[in-house]
Short mmCIF file of C-alpha atoms in Angstrom, two decimals:
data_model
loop_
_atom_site.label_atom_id
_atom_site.label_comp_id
_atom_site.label_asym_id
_atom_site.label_seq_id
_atom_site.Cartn_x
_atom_site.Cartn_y
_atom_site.Cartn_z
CA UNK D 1 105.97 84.54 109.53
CA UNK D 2 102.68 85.59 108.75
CA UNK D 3 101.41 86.70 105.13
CA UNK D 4 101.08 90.25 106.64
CA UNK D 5 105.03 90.77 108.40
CA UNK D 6 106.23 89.46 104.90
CA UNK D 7 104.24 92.55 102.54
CA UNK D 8 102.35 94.23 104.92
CA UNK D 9 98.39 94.39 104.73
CA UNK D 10 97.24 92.56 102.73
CA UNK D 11 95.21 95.36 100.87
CA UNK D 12 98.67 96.83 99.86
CA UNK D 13 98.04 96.50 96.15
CA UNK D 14 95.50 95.40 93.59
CA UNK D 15 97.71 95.74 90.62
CA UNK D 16 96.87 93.01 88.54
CA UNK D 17 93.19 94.55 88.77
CA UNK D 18 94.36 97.73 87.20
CA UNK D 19 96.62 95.90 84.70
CA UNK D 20 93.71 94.25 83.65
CA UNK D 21 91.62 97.09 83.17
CA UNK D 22 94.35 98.58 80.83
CA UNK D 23 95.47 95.78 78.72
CA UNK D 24 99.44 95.98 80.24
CA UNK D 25 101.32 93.53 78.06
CA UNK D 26 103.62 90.80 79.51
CA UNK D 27 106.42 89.36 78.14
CA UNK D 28 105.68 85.73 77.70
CA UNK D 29 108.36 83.50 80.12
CA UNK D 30 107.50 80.77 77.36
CA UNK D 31 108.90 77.67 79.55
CA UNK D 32 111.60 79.27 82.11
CA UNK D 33 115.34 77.93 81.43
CA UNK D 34 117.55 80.16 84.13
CA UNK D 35 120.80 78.61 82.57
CA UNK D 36 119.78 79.37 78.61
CA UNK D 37 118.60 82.67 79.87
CA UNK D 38 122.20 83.12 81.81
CA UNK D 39 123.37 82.34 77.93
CA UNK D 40 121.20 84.22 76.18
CA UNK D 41 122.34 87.58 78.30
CA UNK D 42 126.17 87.05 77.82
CA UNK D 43 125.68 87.68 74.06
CA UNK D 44 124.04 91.23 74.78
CA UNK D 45 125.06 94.36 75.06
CA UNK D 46 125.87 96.09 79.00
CA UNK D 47 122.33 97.19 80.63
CA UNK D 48 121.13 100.14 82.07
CA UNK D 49 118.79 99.73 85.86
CA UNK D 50 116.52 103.26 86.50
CA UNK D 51 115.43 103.39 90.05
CA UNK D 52 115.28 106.02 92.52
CA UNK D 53 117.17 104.86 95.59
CA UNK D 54 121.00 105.02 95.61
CA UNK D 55 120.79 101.25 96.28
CA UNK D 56 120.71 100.30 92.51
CA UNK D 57 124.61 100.85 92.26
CA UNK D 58 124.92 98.19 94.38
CA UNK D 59 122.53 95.58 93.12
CA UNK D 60 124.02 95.78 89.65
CA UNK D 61 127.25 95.62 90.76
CA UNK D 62 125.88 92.01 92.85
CA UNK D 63 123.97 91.10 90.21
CA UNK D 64 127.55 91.32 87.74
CA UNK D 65 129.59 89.52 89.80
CA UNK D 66 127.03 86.67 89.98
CA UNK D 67 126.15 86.26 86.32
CA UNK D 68 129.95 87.97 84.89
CA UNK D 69 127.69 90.69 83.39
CA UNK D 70 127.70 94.13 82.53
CA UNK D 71 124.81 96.16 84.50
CA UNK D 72 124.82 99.69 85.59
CA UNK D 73 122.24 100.99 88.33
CA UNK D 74 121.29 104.74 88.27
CA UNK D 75 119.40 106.42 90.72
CA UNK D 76 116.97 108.55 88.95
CA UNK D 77 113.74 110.27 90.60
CA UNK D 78 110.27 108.43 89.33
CA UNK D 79 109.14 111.79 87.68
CA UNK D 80 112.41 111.68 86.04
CA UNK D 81 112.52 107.83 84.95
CA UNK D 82 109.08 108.65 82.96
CA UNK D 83 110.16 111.90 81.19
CA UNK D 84 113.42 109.64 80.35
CA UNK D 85 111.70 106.24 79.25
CA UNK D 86 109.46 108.19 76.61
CA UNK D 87 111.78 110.24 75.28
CA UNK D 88 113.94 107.37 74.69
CA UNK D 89 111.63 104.90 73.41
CA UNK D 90 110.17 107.53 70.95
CA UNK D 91 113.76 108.09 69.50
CA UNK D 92 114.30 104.37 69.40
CA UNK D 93 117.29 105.31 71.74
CA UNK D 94 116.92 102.85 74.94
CA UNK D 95 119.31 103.91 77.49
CA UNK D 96 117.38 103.05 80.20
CA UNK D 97 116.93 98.61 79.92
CA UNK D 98 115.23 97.98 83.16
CA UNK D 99 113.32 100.72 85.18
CA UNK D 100 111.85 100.35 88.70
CA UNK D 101 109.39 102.71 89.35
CA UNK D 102 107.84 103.91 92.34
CA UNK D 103 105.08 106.12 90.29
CA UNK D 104 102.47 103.50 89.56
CA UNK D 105 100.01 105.09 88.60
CA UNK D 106 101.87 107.24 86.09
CA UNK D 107 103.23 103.76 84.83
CA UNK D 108 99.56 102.48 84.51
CA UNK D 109 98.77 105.37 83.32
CA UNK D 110 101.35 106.70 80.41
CA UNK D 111 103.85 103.87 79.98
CA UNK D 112 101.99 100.32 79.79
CA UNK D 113 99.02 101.82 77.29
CA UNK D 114 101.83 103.11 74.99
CA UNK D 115 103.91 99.97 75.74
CA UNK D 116 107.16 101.96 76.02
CA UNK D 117 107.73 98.95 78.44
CA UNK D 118 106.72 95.59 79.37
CA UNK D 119 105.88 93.66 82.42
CA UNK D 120 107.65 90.37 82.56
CA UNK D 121 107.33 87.70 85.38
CA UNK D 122 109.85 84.48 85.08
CA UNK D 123 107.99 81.63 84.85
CA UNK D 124 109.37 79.93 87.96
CA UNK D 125 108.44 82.84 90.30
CA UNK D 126 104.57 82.61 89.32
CA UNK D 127 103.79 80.57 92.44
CA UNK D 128 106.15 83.03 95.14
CA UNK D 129 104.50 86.57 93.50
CA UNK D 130 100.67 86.99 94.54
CA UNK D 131 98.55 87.78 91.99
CA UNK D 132 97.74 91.15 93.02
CA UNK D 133 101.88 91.91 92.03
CA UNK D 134 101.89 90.17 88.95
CA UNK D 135 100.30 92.45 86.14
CA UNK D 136 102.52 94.66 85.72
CA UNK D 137 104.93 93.24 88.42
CA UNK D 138 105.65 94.97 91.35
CA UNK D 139 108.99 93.69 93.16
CA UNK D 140 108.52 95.56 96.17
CA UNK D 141 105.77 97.87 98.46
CA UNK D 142 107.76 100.49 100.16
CA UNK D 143 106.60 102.46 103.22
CA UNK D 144 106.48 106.05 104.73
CA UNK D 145 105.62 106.07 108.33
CA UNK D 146 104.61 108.71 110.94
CA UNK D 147 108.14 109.26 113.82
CA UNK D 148 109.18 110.90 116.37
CA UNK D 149 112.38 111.25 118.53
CA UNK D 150 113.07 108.88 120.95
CA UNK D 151 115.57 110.81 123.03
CA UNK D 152 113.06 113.55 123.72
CA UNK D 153 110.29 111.74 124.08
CA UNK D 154 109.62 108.76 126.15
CA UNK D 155 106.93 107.63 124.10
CA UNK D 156 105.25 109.08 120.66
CA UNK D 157 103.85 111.92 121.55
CA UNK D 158 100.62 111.92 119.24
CA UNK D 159 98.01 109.63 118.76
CA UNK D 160 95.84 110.72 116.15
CA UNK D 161 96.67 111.95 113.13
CA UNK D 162 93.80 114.67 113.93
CA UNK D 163 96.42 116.08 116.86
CA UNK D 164 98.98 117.51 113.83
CA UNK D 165 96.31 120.00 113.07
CA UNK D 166 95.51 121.44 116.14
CA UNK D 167 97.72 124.86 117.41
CA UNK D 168 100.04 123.00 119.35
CA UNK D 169 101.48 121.01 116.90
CA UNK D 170 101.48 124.42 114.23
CA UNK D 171 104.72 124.38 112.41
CA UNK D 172 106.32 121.54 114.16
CA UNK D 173 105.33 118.65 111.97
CA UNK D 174 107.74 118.26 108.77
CA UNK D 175 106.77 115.80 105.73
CA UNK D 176 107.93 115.94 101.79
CA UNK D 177 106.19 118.51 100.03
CA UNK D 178 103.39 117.14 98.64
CA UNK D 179 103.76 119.31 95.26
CA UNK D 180 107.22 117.78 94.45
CA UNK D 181 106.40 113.87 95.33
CA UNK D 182 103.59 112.20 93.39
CA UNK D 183 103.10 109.67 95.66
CA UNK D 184 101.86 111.85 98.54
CA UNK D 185 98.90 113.09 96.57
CA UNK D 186 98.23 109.63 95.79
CA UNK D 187 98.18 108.68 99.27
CA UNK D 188 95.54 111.27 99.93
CA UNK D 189 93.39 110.09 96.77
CA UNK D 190 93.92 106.56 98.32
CA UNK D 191 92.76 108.04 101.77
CA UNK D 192 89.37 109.20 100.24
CA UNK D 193 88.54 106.15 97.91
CA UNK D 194 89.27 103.37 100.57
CA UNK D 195 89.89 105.21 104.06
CA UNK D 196 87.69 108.18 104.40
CA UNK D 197 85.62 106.05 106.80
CA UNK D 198 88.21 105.68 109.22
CA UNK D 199 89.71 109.35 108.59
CA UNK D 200 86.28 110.50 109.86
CA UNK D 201 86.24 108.20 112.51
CA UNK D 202 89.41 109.25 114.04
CA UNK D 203 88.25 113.08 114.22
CA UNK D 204 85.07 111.44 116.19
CA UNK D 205 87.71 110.33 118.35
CA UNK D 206 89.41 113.22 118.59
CA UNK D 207 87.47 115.85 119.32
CA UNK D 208 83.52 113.94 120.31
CA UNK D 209 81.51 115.18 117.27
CA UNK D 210 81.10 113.86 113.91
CA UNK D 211 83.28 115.87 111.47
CA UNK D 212 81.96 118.86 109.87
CA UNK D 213 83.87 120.42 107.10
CA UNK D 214 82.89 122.00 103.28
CA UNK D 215 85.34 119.44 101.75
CA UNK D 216 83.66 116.87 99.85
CA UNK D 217 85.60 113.76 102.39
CA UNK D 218 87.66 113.39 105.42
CA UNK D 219 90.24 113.20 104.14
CA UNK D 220 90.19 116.59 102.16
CA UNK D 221 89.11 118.06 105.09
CA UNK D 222 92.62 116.88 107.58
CA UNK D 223 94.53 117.48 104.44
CA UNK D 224 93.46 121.48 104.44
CA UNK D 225 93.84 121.28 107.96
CA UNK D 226 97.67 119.95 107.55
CA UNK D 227 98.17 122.42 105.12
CA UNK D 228 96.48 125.17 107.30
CA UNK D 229 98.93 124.47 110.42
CA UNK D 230 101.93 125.68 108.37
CA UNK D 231 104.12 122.23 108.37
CA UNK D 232 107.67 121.64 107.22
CA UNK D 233 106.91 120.73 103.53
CA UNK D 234 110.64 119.66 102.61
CA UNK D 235 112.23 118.35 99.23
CA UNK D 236 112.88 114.66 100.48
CA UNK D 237 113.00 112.64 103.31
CA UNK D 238 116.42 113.33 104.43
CA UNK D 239 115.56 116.97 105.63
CA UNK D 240 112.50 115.27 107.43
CA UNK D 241 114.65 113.07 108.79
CA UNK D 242 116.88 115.66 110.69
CA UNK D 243 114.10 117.78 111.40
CA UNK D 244 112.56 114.48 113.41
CA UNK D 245 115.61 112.79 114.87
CA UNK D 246 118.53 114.70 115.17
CA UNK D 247 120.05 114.64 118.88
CA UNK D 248 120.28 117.23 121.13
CA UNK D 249 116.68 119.10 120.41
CA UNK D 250 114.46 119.98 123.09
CA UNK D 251 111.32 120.51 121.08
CA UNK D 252 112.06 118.09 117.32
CA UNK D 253 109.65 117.89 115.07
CA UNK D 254 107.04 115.48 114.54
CA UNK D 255 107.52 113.78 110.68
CA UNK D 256 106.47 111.64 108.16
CA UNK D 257 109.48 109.95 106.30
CA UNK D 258 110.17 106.79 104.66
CA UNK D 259 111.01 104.29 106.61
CA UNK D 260 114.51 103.93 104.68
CA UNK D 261 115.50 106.85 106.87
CA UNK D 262 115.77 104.67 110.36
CA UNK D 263 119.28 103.45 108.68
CA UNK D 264 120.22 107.37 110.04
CA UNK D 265 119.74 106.30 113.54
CA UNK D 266 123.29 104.30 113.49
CA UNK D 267 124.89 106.28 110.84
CA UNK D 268 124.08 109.50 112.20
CA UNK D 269 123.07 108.88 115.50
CA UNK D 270 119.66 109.78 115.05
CA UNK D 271 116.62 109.05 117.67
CA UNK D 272 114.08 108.14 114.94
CA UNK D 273 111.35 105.59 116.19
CA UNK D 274 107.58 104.42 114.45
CA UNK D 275 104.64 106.40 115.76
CA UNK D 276 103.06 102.88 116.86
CA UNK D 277 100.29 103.74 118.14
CA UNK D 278 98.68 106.02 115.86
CA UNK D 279 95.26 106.17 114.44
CA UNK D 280 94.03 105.31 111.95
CA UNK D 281 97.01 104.33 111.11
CA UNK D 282 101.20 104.45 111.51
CA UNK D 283 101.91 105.27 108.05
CA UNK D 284 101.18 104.15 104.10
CA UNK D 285 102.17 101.93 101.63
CA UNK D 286 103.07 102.57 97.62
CA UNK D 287 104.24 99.54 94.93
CA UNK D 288 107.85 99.44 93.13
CA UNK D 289 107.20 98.15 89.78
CA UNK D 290 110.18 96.26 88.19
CA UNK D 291 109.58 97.08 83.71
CA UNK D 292 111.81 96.01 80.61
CA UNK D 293 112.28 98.71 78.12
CA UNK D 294 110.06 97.54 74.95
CA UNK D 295 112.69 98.72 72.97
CA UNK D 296 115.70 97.10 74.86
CA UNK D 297 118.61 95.41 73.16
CA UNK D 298 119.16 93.25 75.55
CA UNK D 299 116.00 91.71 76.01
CA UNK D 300 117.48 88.40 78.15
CA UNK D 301 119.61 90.38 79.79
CA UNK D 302 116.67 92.42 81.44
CA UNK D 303 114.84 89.84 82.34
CA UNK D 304 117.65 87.96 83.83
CA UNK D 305 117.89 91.47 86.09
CA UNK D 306 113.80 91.26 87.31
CA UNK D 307 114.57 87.86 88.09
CA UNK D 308 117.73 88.21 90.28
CA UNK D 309 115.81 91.17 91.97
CA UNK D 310 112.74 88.89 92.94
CA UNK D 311 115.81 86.06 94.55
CA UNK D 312 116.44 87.54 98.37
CA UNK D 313 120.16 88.08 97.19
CA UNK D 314 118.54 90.42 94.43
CA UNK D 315 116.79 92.17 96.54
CA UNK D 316 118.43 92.40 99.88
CA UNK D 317 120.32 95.49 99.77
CA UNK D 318 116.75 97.30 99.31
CA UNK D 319 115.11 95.27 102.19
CA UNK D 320 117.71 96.94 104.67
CA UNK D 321 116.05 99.71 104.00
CA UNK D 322 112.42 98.47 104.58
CA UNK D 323 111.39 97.71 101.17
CA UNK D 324 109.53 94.82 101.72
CA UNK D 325 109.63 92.24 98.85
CA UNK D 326 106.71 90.66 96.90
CA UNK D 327 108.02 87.12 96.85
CA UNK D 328 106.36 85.66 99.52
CA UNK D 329 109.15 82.95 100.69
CA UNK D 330 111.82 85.84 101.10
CA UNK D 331 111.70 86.91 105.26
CA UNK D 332 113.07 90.34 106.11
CA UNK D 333 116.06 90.95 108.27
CA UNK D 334 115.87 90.41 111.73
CA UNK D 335 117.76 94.04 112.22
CA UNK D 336 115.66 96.15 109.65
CA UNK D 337 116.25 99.20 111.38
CA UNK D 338 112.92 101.07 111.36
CA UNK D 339 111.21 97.93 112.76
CA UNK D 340 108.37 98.07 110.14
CA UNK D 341 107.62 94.32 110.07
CA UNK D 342 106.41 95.03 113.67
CA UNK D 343 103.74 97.32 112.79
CA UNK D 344 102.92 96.26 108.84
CA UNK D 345 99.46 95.20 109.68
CA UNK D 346 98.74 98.89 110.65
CA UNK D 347 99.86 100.51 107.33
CA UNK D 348 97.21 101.93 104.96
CA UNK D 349 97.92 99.86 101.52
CA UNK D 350 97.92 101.04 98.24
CA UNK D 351 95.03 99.82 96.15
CA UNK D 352 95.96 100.11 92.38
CA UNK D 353 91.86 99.50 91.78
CA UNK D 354 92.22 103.25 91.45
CA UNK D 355 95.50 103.95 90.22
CA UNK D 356 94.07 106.04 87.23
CA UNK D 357 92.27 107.94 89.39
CA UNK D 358 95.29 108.40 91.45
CA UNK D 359 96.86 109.91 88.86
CA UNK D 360 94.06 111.73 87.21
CA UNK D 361 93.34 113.64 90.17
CA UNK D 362 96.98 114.81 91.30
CA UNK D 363 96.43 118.23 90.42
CA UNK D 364 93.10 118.66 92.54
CA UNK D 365 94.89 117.61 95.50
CA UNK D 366 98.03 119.67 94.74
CA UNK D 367 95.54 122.39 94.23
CA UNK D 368 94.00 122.16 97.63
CA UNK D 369 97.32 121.64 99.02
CA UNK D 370 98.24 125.22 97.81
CA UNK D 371 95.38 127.18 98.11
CA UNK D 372 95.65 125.97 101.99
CA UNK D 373 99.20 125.90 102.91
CA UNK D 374 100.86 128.75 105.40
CA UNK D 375 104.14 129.01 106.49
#
């Protein structure tokens, strides 16, 4: 399998770039023993996992009945995880051990510099992490991709991502609302720093003329447009979901949704399927980072947990889902249900060169985003 249907594009992340540019700190492996660390962990106190898919309850629970350890996984939201790290670490209070974070840039940005956590790669998974996923680690890229339904359509019934704004497609496209989920404003920030070109090559495409807007880029300029054609801005993917593949509808709506959300085809009988065609491209990419808890009492027990989550047992239970690992010698499942590995080469990856930016700039998109958006 190719370097590309293992982690996607290979521009999904430059986040040892950015850790560089910050200073993050790493905990030193200092010679990797697996067995004294094993050891080492049974003479800590029970840990704490933060991440924001449900799946964490059953990881720990794996990762306890490997080891005969005491972990707990909580699903907390990334803007959540951040308020919950800082308060804790500021009254030397860690609850939270290990936190996997979705929100890189506000790691980059508010955690690492403060070092309310650390970034810690096990020696003996130097060689199976690329570079770009080493400083701070990320343990996964995760994906949100353009659908449609497959029982009312024969094939995807768009083709540029120009078509959403035009009248016809006015208050029938449904994403997450881009003023409750960080990493959507990110995406368009990532859109204007390394995509713009393409954004304003598509409305070429489109419509025959070069693209003519008062925004500053491209992408600013489809991005008022979305907002302009009155879409379905939801609260999370699962109303998206519904919206897009729900049998029985004559007219469904057109979506963007993680691609975690294809499970729904088999346990709700959905007709979700990948927009695979679409230009520029079929959806976009954002970085998990796996952190320790500076303040952690159980310091060998939480690295013990990054480094059972970088194993393919680790991280399996999040790969059903799409999540596509960092460790380059772990394949995904032949039944992933959204098919993503099929189509990975034509997501738009995150590049943390600008992950301060990304984060800096939030409330300019949001802003646009607002001042834009009809019902």
């Amino acid at each position: 399998m190719s370097r590309n249907s293992k982690v996607g594009s290979a521009t999904i992340a430059t986040v040892g770039l950015m850790a560089g540019l910050i200073g993050a700190k790493a905990v030193a492996a200092g010679g990797f023993d697996l067995n004294r660390l094993i050891e080492a962990a049974k003479n800590e106190k029970p840990i704490t996992i933060y991440d924001s898919t449900g799946k964490i309850v059953e990881m720990a629970e794996n990762f306890n009945a490997k080891y005969g350890l005491k972990a707990t996984g909580m699903k907390v939201s990334a803007n959540s995880q951040l308020e919950m790290i800082i308060r804790e670490a500021q009254a030397n209070n860690v609850q939270g051990d290990v936190v996997l974070i979705t929100d890189a840039p506000a790691a980059l940005a508010q955690l690492l510099p403060d070092e309310f956590v650390e970034s810690y790669l096990p020696e003996d998974m130097a060689a199976k992490i690329p570079p770009e996923f080493q400083k701070p680690l990320a343990i996964s890229t995760n994906a949100n991709v353009w659908a449609y339904n497959t029982e009312a359509y024969d094939k995807c019934p768009v083709s540029n991502i120009w078509e959403l704004t035009e009248p016809q497609w006015r208050g029938k496209v449904a994403l997450v609302d881009p003023l409750t989920k960080s990493t959507y404003t990110d995406w368009f920030n990532q859109m204007e720093a390394h995509g713009d070109d393409k954004v304003a090559a598509a409305y070429k495409a489109h419509f025959g003329q070069e693209l003519r807007s008062e925004e500053k880029s491209a992408s600013a300029a489809w991005v008022k447009a979305m907002a302009q054609n009155a879409p379905l801005a939801t609260d999370g993917d699962d109303p998206v979901a519904e919206a897009v593949g729900a049998p029985g509808q004559k007219e469904p709506f057109f979506g963007l949704l993680s691609s975690a959300k294809f499970r729904d085809n088999e346990a709700k009988g959905y007709k979700l399927g990948i927009c695979k065609e679409l230009e520029p491209w079929v959806g976009w990419t954002y970085v998990k980072l796996g952190l320790i808890a500076s303040k952690t009492s159980s310091p060998n027990a939480a690295k013990l947990f990054i480094h059972y989550i970088l194993t393919e047992e680790g991280i399996a239970p999040q790969m059903k889902d799409g999540k596509l690992p960092t460790n380059t010698d772990i394949r995904m499942p032949a039944d992933e249900p959204s098919g993503l590995m099929a189509v990975s080469d034509r997501l738009f990856g995150y590049d943390a060169a600008t992950g301060l930016s990304d984060f800096d700039r939030r409330e300019e998109w949001q802003d646009l985003w607002r001042t834009n958006y009809s019902k």
